[in-house]
Each structure stands twice: as structure tokens, then as C-alpha cells.
């Protein structure tokens, strides 16, 4: 039985399949914009937002004034859209940092308030109707950093 070393062939195939060669800036922009409205609409609807997908698009792209709904709902979809854009900016970093996670939280919860400051909660909470227990408030920072360290390097 003859052994043929194929590591160089595998390395070439791996190099050819690298993401940066496939997902250039234009492609990433197109992907991001293609999925923006359906994703924003779905996340908002999951949280009880009553805007339709068409109204979500109008609010996010500021195509028209959506007046039939509460300002809170309109700000919610704008916040989700802004967080979505921020996450795509993070793709250019090697590794997200704790401040990046807090910025995503701020964008999702600012509700139109530009001065909103994202901070970890300072008390324990109880989540009903779930078998999952939220972490104690004084462990959140450590858990976020543990999560970041588990992420694969991009």
C-alpha cells in the first residue's frame, strides 16, 4: 500500500474556500440589506411589536411616517436595525469586546433616547414560565467575557 501525502492539496482547497475571498465588502452589504427588514420585523414581532413588515420597512428606512402605532414600537424596530448594522461592523474586528456587547444592548434598548447608557443590571431578577434561571447580577460581566473568549477568532 502506497501512502500519498495530500496535505498540500488540502491546504490549497482550504485557501480557495476562505471567506474573505468569497464575501467581499459588496457581497456583505448585499447580504446585510437583503436580510435586514425580515430579521428586524421578526425580532420585533417576537417581542410583541404590532408593526407589519411593510410598516417596519417604512420606519427603518424612514420612507414614510408610521403614525398608526406607538412611538415605542417605531423606536424598537429602529433600534433593532441599528444593532444589526453594528453587528456587521463587528465582522471587521478580530474579536468583539465587552463594550461591543454593551453597545448592542444599548442600541436595542435605547428606545429613541440617545443618552441611554447600557449597564449591567444591579439586582437579581426572577424569570417566570421558564426553566432557565438568569445569572446573578454580580456574575454577568464575567459570563460575558467568558462568552467572548469562547467565540472563534474571525
mmCIF file of C-alpha atoms in Angstrom, residues 1-142:
data_model
loop_
_atom_site.group_PDB
_atom_site.id
_atom_site.type_symbol
_atom_site.label_atom_id
_atom_site.label_comp_id
_atom_site.label_asym_id
_atom_site.label_seq_id
_atom_site.Cartn_x
_atom_site.Cartn_y
_atom_site.Cartn_z
ATOM 1 C CA UNK A 1 0.000 0.000 0.000
ATOM 2 C CA UNK A 2 1.464 3.347 -1.059
ATOM 3 C CA UNK A 3 0.842 6.445 1.014
ATOM 4 C CA UNK A 4 0.436 9.777 -0.793
ATOM 5 C CA UNK A 5 0.766 12.925 1.269
ATOM 6 C CA UNK A 6 -2.240 15.100 0.317
ATOM 7 C CA UNK A 7 -1.775 17.844 2.923
ATOM 8 C CA UNK A 8 -0.676 20.381 0.302
ATOM 9 C CA UNK A 9 -3.826 19.604 -1.754
ATOM 10 C CA UNK A 10 -5.989 20.103 1.335
ATOM 11 C CA UNK A 11 -4.226 23.376 2.157
ATOM 12 C CA UNK A 12 -4.871 24.669 -1.377
ATOM 13 C CA UNK A 13 -8.563 23.763 -1.176
ATOM 14 C CA UNK A 14 -8.815 25.409 2.234
ATOM 15 C CA UNK A 15 -7.173 28.583 0.923
ATOM 16 C CA UNK A 16 -9.544 28.663 -2.053
ATOM 17 C CA UNK A 17 -12.538 28.364 0.279
ATOM 18 C CA UNK A 18 -11.549 31.172 2.695
ATOM 19 C CA UNK A 19 -14.433 33.530 3.493
ATOM 20 C CA UNK A 20 -12.696 36.825 2.698
ATOM 21 C CA UNK A 21 -12.259 35.727 -0.904
ATOM 22 C CA UNK A 22 -15.968 34.977 -1.197
ATOM 23 C CA UNK A 23 -17.509 37.668 0.999
ATOM 24 C CA UNK A 24 -16.039 40.948 -0.157
ATOM 25 C CA UNK A 25 -17.456 44.294 1.009
ATOM 26 C CA UNK A 26 -20.079 44.476 -1.755
ATOM 27 C CA UNK A 27 -21.334 40.970 -1.082
ATOM 28 C CA UNK A 28 -21.526 41.573 2.682
ATOM 29 C CA UNK A 29 -23.505 44.774 2.081
ATOM 30 C CA UNK A 30 -25.958 42.968 -0.195
ATOM 31 C CA UNK A 31 -26.415 40.136 2.291
ATOM 32 C CA UNK A 32 -26.899 42.581 5.159
ATOM 33 C CA UNK A 33 -29.520 44.611 3.304
ATOM 34 C CA UNK A 34 -31.328 41.562 1.934
ATOM 35 C CA UNK A 35 -31.996 40.199 5.419
ATOM 36 C CA UNK A 36 -32.374 43.487 7.366
ATOM 37 C CA UNK A 37 -36.136 44.062 7.187
ATOM 38 C CA UNK A 38 -37.291 40.424 7.603
ATOM 39 C CA UNK A 39 -34.954 39.983 10.566
ATOM 40 C CA UNK A 40 -35.928 43.275 12.221
ATOM 41 C CA UNK A 41 -39.622 42.556 11.668
ATOM 42 C CA UNK A 42 -39.331 39.007 13.075
ATOM 43 C CA UNK A 43 -37.402 40.047 16.188
ATOM 44 C CA UNK A 44 -39.782 42.909 16.901
ATOM 45 C CA UNK A 45 -42.880 40.741 16.336
ATOM 46 C CA UNK A 46 -41.434 38.075 18.642
ATOM 47 C CA UNK A 47 -41.309 40.755 21.353
ATOM 48 C CA UNK A 48 -44.928 41.757 20.754
ATOM 49 C CA UNK A 49 -44.428 44.638 18.305
ATOM 50 C CA UNK A 50 -47.526 45.104 16.113
ATOM 51 C CA UNK A 51 -45.931 46.782 13.085
ATOM 52 C CA UNK A 52 -46.387 44.894 9.823
ATOM 53 C CA UNK A 53 -43.343 44.035 7.723
ATOM 54 C CA UNK A 54 -44.237 46.889 5.353
ATOM 55 C CA UNK A 55 -44.543 49.363 8.262
ATOM 56 C CA UNK A 56 -41.243 48.058 9.673
ATOM 57 C CA UNK A 57 -39.546 48.792 6.348
ATOM 58 C CA UNK A 58 -41.075 52.278 6.229
ATOM 59 C CA UNK A 59 -39.946 53.028 9.793
ATOM 60 C CA UNK A 60 -36.403 51.638 9.400
ATOM 61 C CA UNK A 61 -35.715 53.254 6.057
ATOM 62 C CA UNK A 62 -37.681 56.365 7.058
ATOM 63 C CA UNK A 63 -39.672 56.152 3.818
ATOM 64 C CA UNK A 64 -42.851 57.388 5.439
ATOM 65 C CA UNK A 65 -44.100 58.415 8.846
ATOM 66 C CA UNK A 66 -45.739 55.448 10.545
ATOM 67 C CA UNK A 67 -48.487 57.034 12.630
ATOM 68 C CA UNK A 68 -50.834 54.172 13.458
ATOM 69 C CA UNK A 69 -48.526 52.779 16.148
ATOM 70 C CA UNK A 70 -46.893 53.861 19.367
ATOM 71 C CA UNK A 71 -43.604 55.686 19.094
ATOM 72 C CA UNK A 72 -42.108 52.955 21.300
ATOM 73 C CA UNK A 73 -42.769 50.331 18.595
ATOM 74 C CA UNK A 74 -41.226 52.508 15.893
ATOM 75 C CA UNK A 75 -38.159 53.189 18.042
ATOM 76 C CA UNK A 76 -37.899 49.464 18.788
ATOM 77 C CA UNK A 77 -37.562 48.488 15.113
ATOM 78 C CA UNK A 78 -35.086 51.314 14.526
ATOM 79 C CA UNK A 79 -33.034 50.102 17.494
ATOM 80 C CA UNK A 80 -33.010 46.526 16.216
ATOM 81 C CA UNK A 81 -31.932 47.781 12.787
ATOM 82 C CA UNK A 82 -29.131 49.870 14.310
ATOM 83 C CA UNK A 83 -27.928 46.895 16.376
ATOM 84 C CA UNK A 84 -27.985 44.763 13.213
ATOM 85 C CA UNK A 85 -25.755 47.312 11.420
ATOM 86 C CA UNK A 86 -23.407 47.455 14.400
ATOM 87 C CA UNK A 87 -23.048 43.659 14.439
ATOM 88 C CA UNK A 88 -21.990 43.759 10.776
ATOM 89 C CA UNK A 89 -19.351 46.368 11.663
ATOM 90 C CA UNK A 90 -18.041 43.921 14.241
ATOM 91 C CA UNK A 91 -17.293 41.435 11.442
ATOM 92 C CA UNK A 92 -14.266 43.594 10.611
ATOM 93 C CA UNK A 93 -12.821 43.127 14.103
ATOM 94 C CA UNK A 94 -10.831 40.083 15.094
ATOM 95 C CA UNK A 95 -12.795 39.626 18.305
ATOM 96 C CA UNK A 96 -15.691 41.544 19.886
ATOM 97 C CA UNK A 97 -15.068 43.087 23.286
ATOM 98 C CA UNK A 98 -17.273 43.551 26.319
ATOM 99 C CA UNK A 99 -18.011 47.150 25.296
ATOM 100 C CA UNK A 100 -19.310 45.872 21.942
ATOM 101 C CA UNK A 101 -21.841 43.645 23.718
ATOM 102 C CA UNK A 102 -22.942 46.608 25.846
ATOM 103 C CA UNK A 103 -23.310 48.734 22.700
ATOM 104 C CA UNK A 104 -25.591 46.122 21.128
ATOM 105 C CA UNK A 105 -27.652 46.156 24.325
ATOM 106 C CA UNK A 106 -27.758 49.969 24.279
ATOM 107 C CA UNK A 107 -28.927 50.047 20.665
ATOM 108 C CA UNK A 108 -31.662 47.508 21.365
ATOM 109 C CA UNK A 109 -32.964 49.243 24.489
ATOM 110 C CA UNK A 110 -32.349 52.973 23.965
ATOM 111 C CA UNK A 111 -35.924 53.366 22.649
ATOM 112 C CA UNK A 112 -35.045 56.581 20.846
ATOM 113 C CA UNK A 113 -33.118 58.033 23.790
ATOM 114 C CA UNK A 114 -29.639 58.949 22.514
ATOM 115 C CA UNK A 115 -28.417 59.472 26.096
ATOM 116 C CA UNK A 116 -29.319 55.936 27.227
ATOM 117 C CA UNK A 117 -26.311 54.259 28.842
ATOM 118 C CA UNK A 118 -26.095 50.468 28.750
ATOM 119 C CA UNK A 119 -25.119 48.951 32.060
ATOM 120 C CA UNK A 120 -25.412 45.543 33.632
ATOM 121 C CA UNK A 121 -28.327 45.163 35.980
ATOM 122 C CA UNK A 122 -27.541 45.720 39.656
ATOM 123 C CA UNK A 123 -30.032 43.301 41.191
ATOM 124 C CA UNK A 124 -31.123 39.726 40.723
ATOM 125 C CA UNK A 125 -34.269 39.022 38.739
ATOM 126 C CA UNK A 126 -36.767 36.171 38.590
ATOM 127 C CA UNK A 127 -37.905 34.856 35.219
ATOM 128 C CA UNK A 128 -41.264 33.114 35.357
ATOM 129 C CA UNK A 129 -42.546 30.428 33.000
ATOM 130 C CA UNK A 130 -39.082 29.155 32.134
ATOM 131 C CA UNK A 131 -36.785 26.501 33.461
ATOM 132 C CA UNK A 132 -33.759 28.739 32.942
ATOM 133 C CA UNK A 133 -32.564 30.868 35.803
ATOM 134 C CA UNK A 134 -30.939 34.214 34.916
ATOM 135 C CA UNK A 135 -27.422 34.587 36.288
ATOM 136 C CA UNK A 136 -26.810 36.551 39.455
ATOM 137 C CA UNK A 137 -26.192 40.211 38.659
ATOM 138 C CA UNK A 138 -22.637 40.226 40.011
ATOM 139 C CA UNK A 139 -21.613 37.404 37.632
ATOM 140 C CA UNK A 140 -22.824 38.963 34.365
ATOM 141 C CA UNK A 141 -19.575 40.725 33.416
ATOM 142 C CA UNK A 142 -17.549 37.549 33.964
#
